[in-house]
Amino acid sequence: MSTLEIRGLRAGVAGKEILTGIDLTIRSGEVHAVMGPNGAGKSTLAGVVMGKPGYEVLDGSVTLDGTDVLAMAPWERATAGLHLVMQYPTEVPGVMLHDVLAEALTTRGRPTAELDATLRAEAAKIGFDERFLDRALNVDLSGGEKKRNETLQLAVLAPKIVILDELDSGLDIDALRDCARRVEEMSNQVGDDEPLGVLAITHYSRLLQELQPDHVHILANGRIVESGGPELATQLENDGYSAFAGEADSDDADASASALSDLFSI
Amino acid sequence: MSTFTPDAVRELGGGWSEFRLAALDRFAAAPLPTPDEEIWRYSRIDQLELDRFVPATCTTTIDAPDGLVVDAEPELFPDETPDVFAELNRAFMSPVVIAVPAGRTVADPIVVTHTIAGSGTAVFPRLVIDAGEDSDVSVIERFVAADGADDDTALVVPVLQVHAAQAARVKYLAVNEVGERTWQIGNQQAVGERDSTTLLATVTLGGDYVRARTEARLSGQGGTTKQVALYFAGGTQMHDFRTIQDHDAPHTSSDLLFKGAVQDHAASVYTGLIKIRKHANGTTAFQTNRNLTLSEGAWAESVPNLDIETNDVKCSHASTVGPIDEEQRFYLESRGVRPEVAERLVVLGFFEEVIAQLPAGEIADDLRFRVSNKLDLTGARKELAGTPS
């Protein structure tokens, strides 16, 4: 069993503090949803945990099974068992999915002989057209195909903990269902393979209709302002973020709430 | 005392001494170019010490079907020369002439290999590809260092002449793998008649200073040319390209894709001109030059130019110079790919667009391997010396 622990994490970009103190613990088999409006710090949280360049960590710690994640390069974090499913998967012209996964498995000391067969089997599970397997990474793929491609890589690499950065953005309902169900399946798996721990970062609750969270956290102004069970997502659906945002910034509750509702007028 | 003398011409033999001596006279009468001239801007031409080299006959092997390689005649070589080096080539040239009869399709690529001996020699290969009406031919011209001559100085002054007659289809690829102390100053000139299709491709990995001026002129309506190049300079190498897409007839189209990388203290120059003459209406012309700078001390220059004399054209150019895309690198690293491997994959991916267009299926893997090996990745070079995946 694995545990990702985030303690008192403060981080920012270009001298501006965005995360003002995050505490989260994700264990194998658990699904945590972190929900928040635009600008709450969701993508910063994903980027900082995975080591994306451009973010500065100001304070706090991130550990995976007790090992300091923040001291590792991104590739070391990946081989240690962390994985990031990106909101906007990067197009890498001329670089084939197969080659990247073969290198990624080799770094982990895992065999590559079965990679082709695994890719095909996993592609079938999530409705990813086999002909896309021979394309350069994410090049000429639709939004939905890119997210299927991300989910496919997740399934092949089988990490301990995954961060889903807005898996649902740009997805049609069929692709959302295919991808979310595969993640759900990995988080429930029994037997030799450890079940996947999931940190699902999302703006909308529709992802959570397919991917059942055990814990829901509300992120506003760089802080977790409320944590609870799945019922919290329902409450959020009914009341909107403004009901929670006040707690994040009690000194200026009105201004904060109205600013957020402007941002979040869906 | 110049080594490029009438006596040297006579000593080399090669025939047509009158023709050669006249060219030598014209060469001697003209000054050597300097970087003050726009077409030589950024170049290292002022570092050339011509008289350190001794003219020699080029060692060339040809792998071609019987009957296609014909005798050279002076009439084959146009009077106009683009610069003094092409003129010097006329005086000392070692010519190879490939003539493809009308209607003939040559199944396999013809391979012409020049082996550069070094030892301070100057060689002047000239390749003529004369493709008859509705013929189809691919030619690969390779410039390689002789065994043990890798560290020798040499000067190579090649000229390529391509003539594609009506509806002919010509694919040409130059592969430069000369030694790292060799200078190469080349000229490529292609003329495409009505409905012809010409590909001029160049791969440059070797040399100290390597310059290629590559000019594709469309003289007949409905003609098409494509120019592509892959260049990768390391150490203190400099790769220098001047391209011309010359539309001299209506309804012609040209496309150009030059992709280069520089690392260490290497440099590269790309200067391209699209010229669309007044009567070349209904023309399309595209020009793309992209450069990766892989080290702080490396330098790449990209200068696109347009000269358009008519309105009825579709024309665009794009040029970029910059390091490896940070997002691409992070994406691969976030999958658990080591940084040096990620960089190798991204650079090979960058060049793949060019490699895919080369008329050389069987040497594509070899080229990927060479590019991969050349990448100077700290501590990773030995580890990556195996076959690329």
XYZ file of C-alpha atoms in Angstrom:
655
model
C 0.000 0.000 0.000
C 1.206 3.486 -0.852
C 0.587 6.911 0.622
C 1.043 10.358 -0.897
C 1.197 12.954 1.832
C 0.998 16.668 1.184
C 1.686 18.769 4.281
C 1.469 22.540 4.618
C 2.319 23.005 0.956
C 2.814 26.591 -0.116
C 3.830 27.323 -3.668
C 3.649 30.016 -6.292
C 4.673 31.324 -9.677
C 6.956 34.294 -10.301
C 6.889 35.471 -6.691
C 3.093 35.208 -6.403
C 1.876 32.731 -3.806
C -0.920 30.550 -5.189
C -1.107 27.582 -2.819
C -1.287 28.954 0.713
C -1.123 25.735 2.715
C -2.410 22.405 1.409
C -2.809 19.244 3.478
C -3.935 16.063 1.740
C -3.302 12.355 2.253
C -4.063 9.895 -0.545
C -3.701 6.140 -0.046
C -3.861 3.265 -2.506
C -7.414 2.540 -3.570
C -8.774 5.901 -2.408
C -10.346 8.413 -4.753
C -10.023 12.023 -3.625
C -11.716 14.768 -5.565
C -10.308 18.270 -5.250
C -12.857 20.720 -6.587
C -12.395 24.387 -7.090
C -13.229 27.346 -9.284
C -10.911 28.875 -11.869
C -7.892 30.412 -10.234
C -8.208 28.403 -7.015
C -4.802 26.757 -7.594
C -5.887 23.378 -8.976
C -3.377 23.146 -11.823
C -0.654 24.601 -9.588
C -1.242 21.762 -7.138
C -0.915 19.194 -9.939
C 2.168 20.906 -11.386
C 3.978 21.274 -8.066
C 3.434 17.651 -7.040
C 4.749 16.409 -10.410
C 7.622 18.922 -10.579
C 6.569 20.969 -13.575
C 9.126 23.735 -14.258
C 8.066 27.261 -13.400
C 6.630 26.688 -9.929
C 8.385 27.588 -6.704
C 7.764 25.634 -3.532
C 7.752 28.075 -0.590
C 7.092 25.735 2.295
C 5.718 22.338 3.286
C 6.396 18.816 2.145
C 5.231 16.163 -0.298
C 6.200 12.565 0.395
C 5.444 9.246 -1.247
C 5.719 6.423 1.278
C 7.914 8.676 3.378
C 10.305 9.645 0.563
C 10.725 13.345 -0.206
C 9.069 13.906 -3.598
C 10.008 17.578 -3.861
C 13.712 16.668 -3.970
C 13.191 14.472 -7.047
C 13.330 15.373 -10.746
C 10.018 14.812 -12.582
C 11.193 11.521 -14.120
C 12.222 10.248 -10.684
C 8.790 11.113 -9.308
C 7.245 9.141 -12.185
C 9.432 6.103 -11.623
C 8.736 6.335 -7.870
C 5.061 5.807 -8.716
C 3.478 9.201 -9.323
C 1.660 9.978 -12.541
C 0.039 13.110 -13.927
C -2.795 12.992 -16.432
C -2.568 16.424 -17.996
C -5.356 18.860 -18.602
C -3.907 19.791 -21.976
C -1.658 16.926 -23.123
C 1.320 18.306 -25.009
C 1.768 17.542 -28.704
C 5.234 16.136 -29.375
C 5.773 16.030 -33.157
C 7.598 13.029 -34.548
C 7.716 11.172 -31.225
C 5.790 7.921 -31.138
C 3.712 6.781 -28.172
C 5.307 3.346 -28.325
C 8.845 4.739 -28.109
C 8.032 6.927 -25.122
C 6.359 4.112 -23.217
C 9.206 1.727 -24.063
C 11.698 4.246 -22.611
C 9.420 4.866 -19.617
C 9.188 1.129 -18.872
C 12.939 0.683 -19.371
C 13.670 3.413 -16.799
C 11.515 1.465 -14.366
C 13.394 -1.755 -15.134
C 10.257 -3.308 -16.589
C 10.157 -5.474 -19.739
C 8.951 -4.040 -23.045
C 8.399 -7.264 -24.990
C 4.663 -7.256 -24.349
C 4.210 -3.512 -24.857
C 2.506 -3.760 -28.244
C -0.015 -6.302 -27.030
C -0.641 -4.336 -23.829
C -1.200 -1.141 -25.802
C -3.733 -2.813 -28.043
C -5.578 -4.436 -25.160
C -5.713 -1.192 -23.166
C -6.767 0.804 -26.228
C -9.695 -1.576 -26.724
C -10.801 -1.158 -23.108
C -11.249 2.598 -23.440
C -12.332 2.823 -27.077
C -9.059 4.380 -28.292
C -8.803 3.717 -32.013
C -5.783 1.481 -32.723
C -4.731 3.587 -35.694
C -3.925 6.423 -33.255
C -1.273 4.206 -31.662
C 0.964 4.863 -34.669
C 0.706 8.641 -34.518
C 3.117 11.085 -32.984
C 2.144 11.889 -29.386
C -1.132 13.828 -29.297
C -0.539 15.246 -32.772
C -3.775 15.556 -34.764
C -5.826 14.053 -31.947
C -9.137 15.582 -30.823
C -9.582 16.649 -27.198
C -11.345 13.400 -26.372
C -8.723 11.261 -28.109
C -5.960 13.053 -26.207
C -7.610 12.192 -22.880
C -8.079 8.587 -23.970
C -4.391 8.581 -24.864
C -3.555 9.909 -21.383
C -5.689 7.233 -19.772
C -4.049 4.581 -21.943
C -0.591 5.659 -20.764
C -1.802 5.632 -17.172
C -3.025 2.061 -17.554
C 0.207 0.857 -19.204
C 2.525 2.539 -16.688
C 0.359 1.500 -13.696
C 1.601 4.028 -11.114
C 0.805 3.978 -7.389
C -0.844 7.384 -7.287
C -2.330 9.382 -10.158
C -3.196 13.057 -10.316
C -5.948 13.723 -12.809
C -5.778 17.390 -13.793
C -9.257 18.108 -15.126
C -9.620 14.806 -16.917
C -13.105 15.932 -17.901
C -12.138 19.127 -19.736
C -12.576 18.861 -23.470
C -14.174 15.446 -23.217
C -17.413 14.334 -24.762
C -19.666 12.234 -22.568
C -18.635 8.887 -24.100
C -14.935 9.532 -23.726
C -15.480 10.783 -20.185
C -17.258 7.578 -19.276
C -14.588 5.367 -20.889
C -11.710 7.170 -19.187
C -13.357 7.563 -15.764
C -14.421 3.916 -15.658
C -10.916 2.727 -16.436
C -9.543 4.863 -13.581
C -12.280 3.608 -11.265
C -11.428 0.033 -12.241
C -7.740 0.586 -11.474
C -8.612 2.060 -8.078
C -10.681 -0.997 -7.231
C -8.370 -3.694 -8.534
C -7.546 -6.598 -6.227
C -4.924 -9.312 -6.396
C -1.242 -8.810 -7.197
C -1.601 -5.240 -8.412
C -1.920 -2.561 -5.787
C -5.103 -0.523 -6.303
C -4.506 2.956 -7.708
C -4.743 6.004 -5.434
C -6.455 8.896 -7.232
C -6.284 12.652 -6.768
C -8.920 13.926 -9.200
C -8.737 17.672 -9.679
C -11.869 19.049 -11.286
C -13.968 22.100 -11.741
C -17.265 20.338 -12.432
C -19.033 17.511 -10.702
C -19.844 15.571 -13.857
C -16.577 13.593 -13.639
C -17.667 12.384 -10.194
C -20.794 10.805 -11.601
C -18.510 8.289 -13.320
C -15.602 8.238 -10.906
C -16.961 7.737 -7.394
C -14.935 9.734 -4.853
C -14.410 8.565 -1.288
C -13.387 12.066 -0.239
C -14.219 15.474 -1.630
C -12.156 18.586 -0.894
C -12.979 22.121 -1.848
C -10.056 24.275 -2.920
C -10.459 28.027 -2.899
C -7.848 30.769 -2.850
C -5.063 28.238 -2.574
C -6.403 26.387 0.445
C -8.628 23.403 1.201
C -11.628 25.125 2.760
C -13.832 22.095 3.293
C -13.412 18.310 3.237
C -16.080 15.662 3.399
C -17.612 12.666 1.740
C -19.288 12.410 -1.670
C -22.220 14.429 -0.332
C -20.007 17.525 -0.445
C -19.993 17.381 -4.228
C -23.779 17.345 -4.221
C -23.884 20.294 -1.875
C -21.470 22.150 -4.130
C -23.617 21.376 -7.132
C -26.593 22.980 -5.372
C -24.924 25.943 -3.666
C -22.015 26.828 -5.928
C -18.486 27.735 -4.918
C -19.451 31.065 -3.428
C -20.956 29.265 -0.424
C -17.485 27.969 0.415
C -15.257 30.717 -0.815
C -16.127 32.997 2.109
C -14.313 30.703 4.495
C -11.195 30.938 2.461
C -10.970 34.654 2.872
C -13.038 35.687 5.875
C -11.512 39.165 6.043
C -13.083 40.124 2.775
C -15.848 37.600 2.372
C -18.220 39.649 0.272
C -15.669 40.811 -2.246
C -14.207 37.348 -2.525
C -17.573 35.686 -2.973
C -18.724 38.080 -5.621
C -15.431 37.889 -7.478
C -15.639 34.121 -7.522
C -19.222 34.061 -8.670
C -18.239 36.356 -11.523
C -15.497 33.993 -12.476
C -17.718 31.036 -12.065
C -20.953 32.097 -13.663
C -21.937 28.863 -15.347
C 51.600 31.789 -55.123
C 48.233 30.339 -56.068
C 47.909 26.582 -56.350
C 44.971 27.022 -58.724
C 47.056 27.654 -61.846
C 46.816 26.772 -65.554
C 49.581 24.227 -64.929
C 47.486 22.608 -62.231
C 44.568 22.389 -64.696
C 46.815 20.737 -67.297
C 48.334 18.369 -64.742
C 44.941 17.100 -63.647
C 44.071 16.153 -67.226
C 40.346 15.680 -67.571
C 40.129 17.079 -71.108
C 38.698 20.336 -72.557
C 41.635 22.363 -71.336
C 40.527 25.442 -73.268
C 37.139 25.390 -71.593
C 38.726 24.849 -68.192
C 41.420 27.479 -68.640
C 38.837 30.066 -69.681
C 36.930 29.356 -66.456
C 40.143 29.659 -64.462
C 40.805 33.047 -66.078
C 37.386 34.272 -65.040
C 37.945 32.940 -61.540
C 41.326 34.663 -61.268
C 39.864 37.959 -62.484
C 37.146 38.048 -59.827
C 37.789 38.831 -56.178
C 36.981 36.245 -53.524
C 33.734 37.102 -51.760
C 33.610 38.637 -48.298
C 30.920 38.601 -45.577
C 30.155 42.213 -46.553
C 28.145 40.862 -49.459
C 24.597 40.037 -48.430
C 24.715 36.520 -49.911
C 27.829 35.791 -47.796
C 26.629 37.586 -44.672
C 27.320 35.634 -41.427
C 29.526 33.188 -43.385
C 33.131 32.255 -42.579
C 34.258 32.919 -46.105
C 36.870 35.417 -44.895
C 38.610 32.535 -43.062
C 39.166 30.542 -46.230
C 42.821 30.262 -47.167
C 42.378 28.890 -50.626
C 46.069 28.472 -51.382
C 46.506 26.000 -48.545
C 44.730 23.474 -50.765
C 46.000 21.591 -53.771
C 43.559 20.674 -56.567
C 43.046 16.946 -57.057
C 40.787 14.577 -58.924
C 37.776 13.506 -56.898
C 37.494 9.812 -56.047
C 33.976 8.836 -57.006
C 32.067 5.581 -57.261
C 28.727 5.247 -59.009
C 26.101 2.610 -58.462
C 23.725 2.918 -61.410
C 22.055 0.711 -64.013
C 23.993 0.305 -67.286
C 23.684 3.031 -69.857
C 22.523 5.870 -67.623
C 25.951 7.332 -66.907
C 27.120 9.058 -70.081
C 30.227 10.934 -71.182
C 30.524 14.536 -70.117
C 30.669 17.256 -72.785
C 31.437 20.931 -72.101
C 28.102 21.902 -73.726
C 26.334 20.364 -70.731
C 27.600 23.049 -68.422
C 25.847 26.424 -68.557
C 27.954 29.543 -69.012
C 26.357 31.304 -66.103
C 27.787 30.443 -62.747
C 26.278 31.609 -59.469
C 29.607 32.444 -57.809
C 33.385 32.185 -58.102
C 33.420 28.747 -56.519
C 31.165 27.330 -59.218
C 33.578 28.945 -61.682
C 36.527 27.251 -59.979
C 34.588 24.005 -60.211
C 34.330 24.477 -64.006
C 38.090 24.715 -64.190
C 38.888 21.659 -62.072
C 35.707 19.595 -62.158
C 35.457 15.809 -61.974
C 32.126 15.402 -63.776
C 29.501 12.657 -63.523
C 26.588 12.887 -65.948
C 23.417 10.871 -65.503
C 21.065 11.021 -68.467
C 17.684 9.333 -68.119
C 15.963 8.722 -71.468
C 12.410 9.986 -71.986
C 9.771 7.754 -70.486
C 12.224 5.690 -68.451
C 11.532 4.913 -64.800
C 14.659 3.984 -62.859
C 13.500 1.652 -60.108
C 16.235 2.022 -57.487
C 18.076 5.158 -56.394
C 21.370 5.781 -58.181
C 24.116 6.271 -55.599
C 27.118 8.507 -56.297
C 29.752 8.447 -53.536
C 32.629 10.913 -53.295
C 35.373 9.823 -50.944
C 37.274 12.835 -49.644
C 40.934 11.937 -49.125
C 41.963 14.935 -47.045
C 45.702 15.803 -46.905
C 44.957 19.360 -47.947
C 43.403 18.419 -51.270
C 40.705 20.391 -53.031
C 38.199 18.413 -55.091
C 35.534 19.600 -57.476
C 32.819 17.035 -58.056
C 30.126 18.006 -60.531
C 26.970 15.955 -60.857
C 24.579 16.473 -63.746
C 21.147 14.854 -63.645
C 19.440 15.212 -66.971
C 15.976 13.676 -66.717
C 14.182 13.258 -70.050
C 10.487 13.852 -70.633
C 8.234 11.832 -68.341
C 11.172 9.990 -66.800
C 11.515 9.127 -63.135
C 14.779 8.911 -61.210
C 16.186 9.199 -57.691
C 19.838 10.012 -57.045
C 21.714 9.997 -53.747
C 25.024 11.845 -53.684
C 27.191 11.062 -50.686
C 30.218 12.985 -49.472
C 32.238 10.864 -47.051
C 35.671 11.093 -45.466
C 38.181 8.472 -46.579
C 39.246 5.996 -43.901
C 41.671 7.754 -41.584
C 41.077 11.143 -43.234
C 38.582 12.326 -40.615
C 41.029 14.778 -39.087
C 42.582 15.923 -42.355
C 41.913 19.254 -43.946
C 40.214 19.219 -47.300
C 38.165 21.513 -49.497
C 35.179 20.223 -51.437
C 33.568 22.465 -54.038
C 30.690 20.517 -55.543
C 28.213 21.636 -58.164
C 24.915 19.949 -58.870
C 22.899 20.570 -62.012
C 19.438 19.095 -62.292
C 17.372 19.413 -65.420
C 13.873 17.984 -65.257
C 12.280 17.965 -68.709
C 8.539 18.104 -69.210
C 6.681 15.876 -66.718
C 9.936 14.371 -65.410
C 10.151 13.391 -61.739
C 13.522 13.816 -60.065
C 14.437 13.164 -56.468
C 17.896 14.130 -55.280
C 19.487 13.726 -51.869
C 22.914 14.989 -50.802
C 24.325 13.444 -47.639
C 27.288 15.276 -46.165
C 29.410 13.291 -43.739
C 32.821 14.754 -44.496
C 35.472 15.073 -41.780
C 35.349 17.762 -39.148
C 38.225 19.747 -40.661
C 36.795 19.786 -44.153
C 35.383 22.868 -45.808
C 32.625 22.448 -48.333
C 31.262 25.219 -50.532
C 28.608 23.902 -52.854
C 26.081 25.012 -55.417
C 22.918 23.189 -56.384
C 20.898 24.358 -59.348
C 17.712 22.737 -60.529
C 15.558 23.741 -63.462
C 12.094 22.240 -63.826
C 10.154 22.406 -67.050
C 6.419 22.122 -67.570
C 4.633 19.728 -65.168
C 7.904 18.408 -63.788
C 8.431 17.536 -60.131
C 11.792 18.009 -58.439
C 12.899 17.243 -54.905
C 16.217 18.640 -53.688
C 17.093 17.199 -50.292
C 20.191 17.776 -48.189
C 21.399 16.165 -44.997
C 24.438 17.855 -43.462
C 26.113 16.424 -40.396
C 29.809 16.745 -41.204
C 32.359 19.369 -42.110
C 33.995 22.337 -40.426
C 32.317 25.019 -42.530
C 29.714 23.672 -44.946
C 27.846 25.989 -47.232
C 25.241 25.070 -49.780
C 23.522 27.450 -52.102
C 20.503 25.639 -53.443
C 18.430 27.144 -56.198
C 15.269 25.682 -57.676
C 13.915 27.430 -60.740
C 10.600 26.586 -62.322
C 10.773 27.467 -65.989
C 7.626 25.704 -67.204
C 4.019 26.048 -66.165
C 2.639 23.464 -63.755
C 6.091 22.620 -62.418
C 6.657 21.741 -58.779
C 9.751 21.805 -56.589
C 10.362 20.830 -53.056
C 13.535 21.602 -51.083
C 14.159 19.944 -47.733
C 17.161 19.826 -45.449
C 18.266 18.394 -42.147
C 21.391 19.904 -40.613
C 22.962 19.364 -37.245
C 26.149 21.160 -36.248
C 28.183 20.535 -33.097
C 31.584 21.494 -31.742
C 32.664 24.550 -33.721
C 31.001 23.500 -36.985
C 29.076 25.943 -39.112
C 26.359 24.991 -41.571
C 25.320 27.724 -43.958
C 22.393 27.545 -46.394
C 21.191 29.979 -49.017
C 18.049 28.909 -50.828
C 16.217 30.327 -53.795
C 12.769 29.338 -54.997
C 12.540 30.996 -58.393
C 9.115 31.017 -60.070
C 9.689 31.827 -63.708
C 6.403 30.473 -65.146
C 2.699 30.600 -64.259
C 0.927 28.034 -62.078
C 4.086 26.728 -60.503
C 4.440 25.628 -56.913
C 7.351 25.362 -54.560
C 7.715 24.234 -50.988
C 10.707 24.331 -48.686
C 11.323 22.812 -45.275
C 14.754 23.277 -43.672
C 15.229 22.024 -40.135
C 18.443 22.401 -38.204
C 19.961 22.006 -34.780
C 23.102 23.494 -33.257
C 24.886 22.488 -30.092
C 28.155 23.297 -28.251
C 29.595 26.357 -30.006
C 28.293 25.506 -33.448
C 26.495 27.919 -35.734
C 24.038 27.755 -38.593
C 22.676 30.204 -41.099
C 19.579 29.942 -43.194
C 18.798 32.632 -45.722
C 15.981 31.938 -48.125
C 14.434 33.849 -50.973
C 11.139 33.218 -52.685
C 11.211 35.005 -56.024
C 7.997 35.195 -57.996
C 8.421 36.839 -61.359
C 5.825 39.036 -63.015
C 4.463 36.390 -65.370
C 4.281 33.675 -62.653
C 0.618 34.185 -61.803
C -1.323 31.458 -60.027
C 1.775 30.435 -58.105
C 2.012 28.950 -54.631
C 5.223 29.110 -52.617
C 5.928 28.114 -49.041
C 9.095 28.348 -47.011
C 9.654 27.022 -43.489
C 12.891 27.108 -41.516
C 13.013 25.819 -37.945
C 16.080 25.706 -35.715
C 16.785 24.157 -32.359
C 19.526 25.688 -30.243
C 20.606 22.910 -27.910
C 23.397 24.735 -26.046
C 23.849 28.217 -24.651
C 26.920 28.799 -26.795
C 25.332 27.682 -30.065
C 23.929 30.146 -32.546
C 21.459 29.970 -35.416
C 20.347 32.678 -37.802
C 17.246 32.516 -39.977
C 16.478 35.117 -42.616
C 13.497 34.565 -44.907
C 12.955 36.927 -47.856
C 10.186 37.420 -50.381
C 10.419 39.085 -53.761
C 6.997 38.997 -55.391
C 6.239 40.810 -58.630
C 2.642 39.686 -59.158
C -0.500 39.702 -57.010
C -2.028 36.404 -57.984
C 0.037 34.228 -55.645
C -0.336 32.234 -52.494
C 2.814 32.565 -50.504
C 3.961 32.181 -46.916
C 7.079 31.793 -44.884
C 7.787 30.817 -41.296
C 10.978 30.752 -39.330
C 11.839 29.901 -35.733
C 14.994 29.689 -33.641
C 14.833 28.423 -30.081
C 15.612 25.746 -27.527
C 13.733 22.489 -27.045
C 10.143 23.096 -26.041
C 9.984 22.990 -22.242
C 6.459 21.552 -22.278
C 7.453 18.701 -24.568
C 10.422 17.851 -22.389
C 8.291 17.908 -19.224
C 5.594 15.800 -20.831
C 8.061 13.017 -21.601
C 9.830 13.330 -18.243
C 6.502 13.126 -16.421
C 6.077 9.663 -17.969
C 9.334 8.570 -16.384
C 11.671 9.196 -19.318
C 15.134 10.418 -18.291
C 15.900 14.018 -19.350
C 18.659 13.058 -21.783
C 16.442 10.426 -23.403
C 13.551 12.886 -23.565
C 15.830 15.363 -25.309
C 16.977 12.729 -27.782
C 13.372 11.755 -28.556
C 12.311 15.375 -29.044
C 15.254 16.180 -31.336
C 14.730 13.036 -33.414
C 11.021 13.835 -33.533
C 11.836 17.355 -34.723
C 13.876 15.949 -37.628
C 11.402 13.173 -38.411
C 9.323 15.523 -40.562
C 12.334 15.916 -42.885
C 13.543 12.309 -42.704
C 10.079 11.121 -43.759
C 10.446 13.077 -47.016
C 13.894 11.854 -48.006
C 14.077 9.606 -51.070
C 16.114 7.085 -49.115
C 14.033 4.639 -47.130
C 16.903 2.349 -46.297
C 19.260 5.059 -45.054
C 16.614 6.716 -42.866
C 17.405 4.469 -39.901
C 21.102 5.090 -40.356
C 20.475 8.855 -40.319
C 18.384 8.640 -37.141
C 21.224 6.698 -35.565
C 23.805 9.291 -36.600
C 21.716 12.194 -35.342
C 21.124 10.339 -32.090
C 24.830 9.638 -31.685
C 25.796 13.201 -32.410
C 23.610 14.590 -29.625
C 26.003 15.692 -26.934
C 24.077 14.682 -23.859
C 26.068 14.955 -20.696
C 26.943 11.536 -19.403
C 24.472 9.860 -21.667
C 26.435 9.530 -24.854
C 27.844 6.085 -24.256
C 24.672 4.751 -22.774
C 22.713 5.746 -25.856
C 25.151 4.396 -28.376
C 22.896 1.433 -29.178
C 20.381 1.273 -31.999
C 17.701 3.921 -31.528
C 14.247 2.569 -30.837
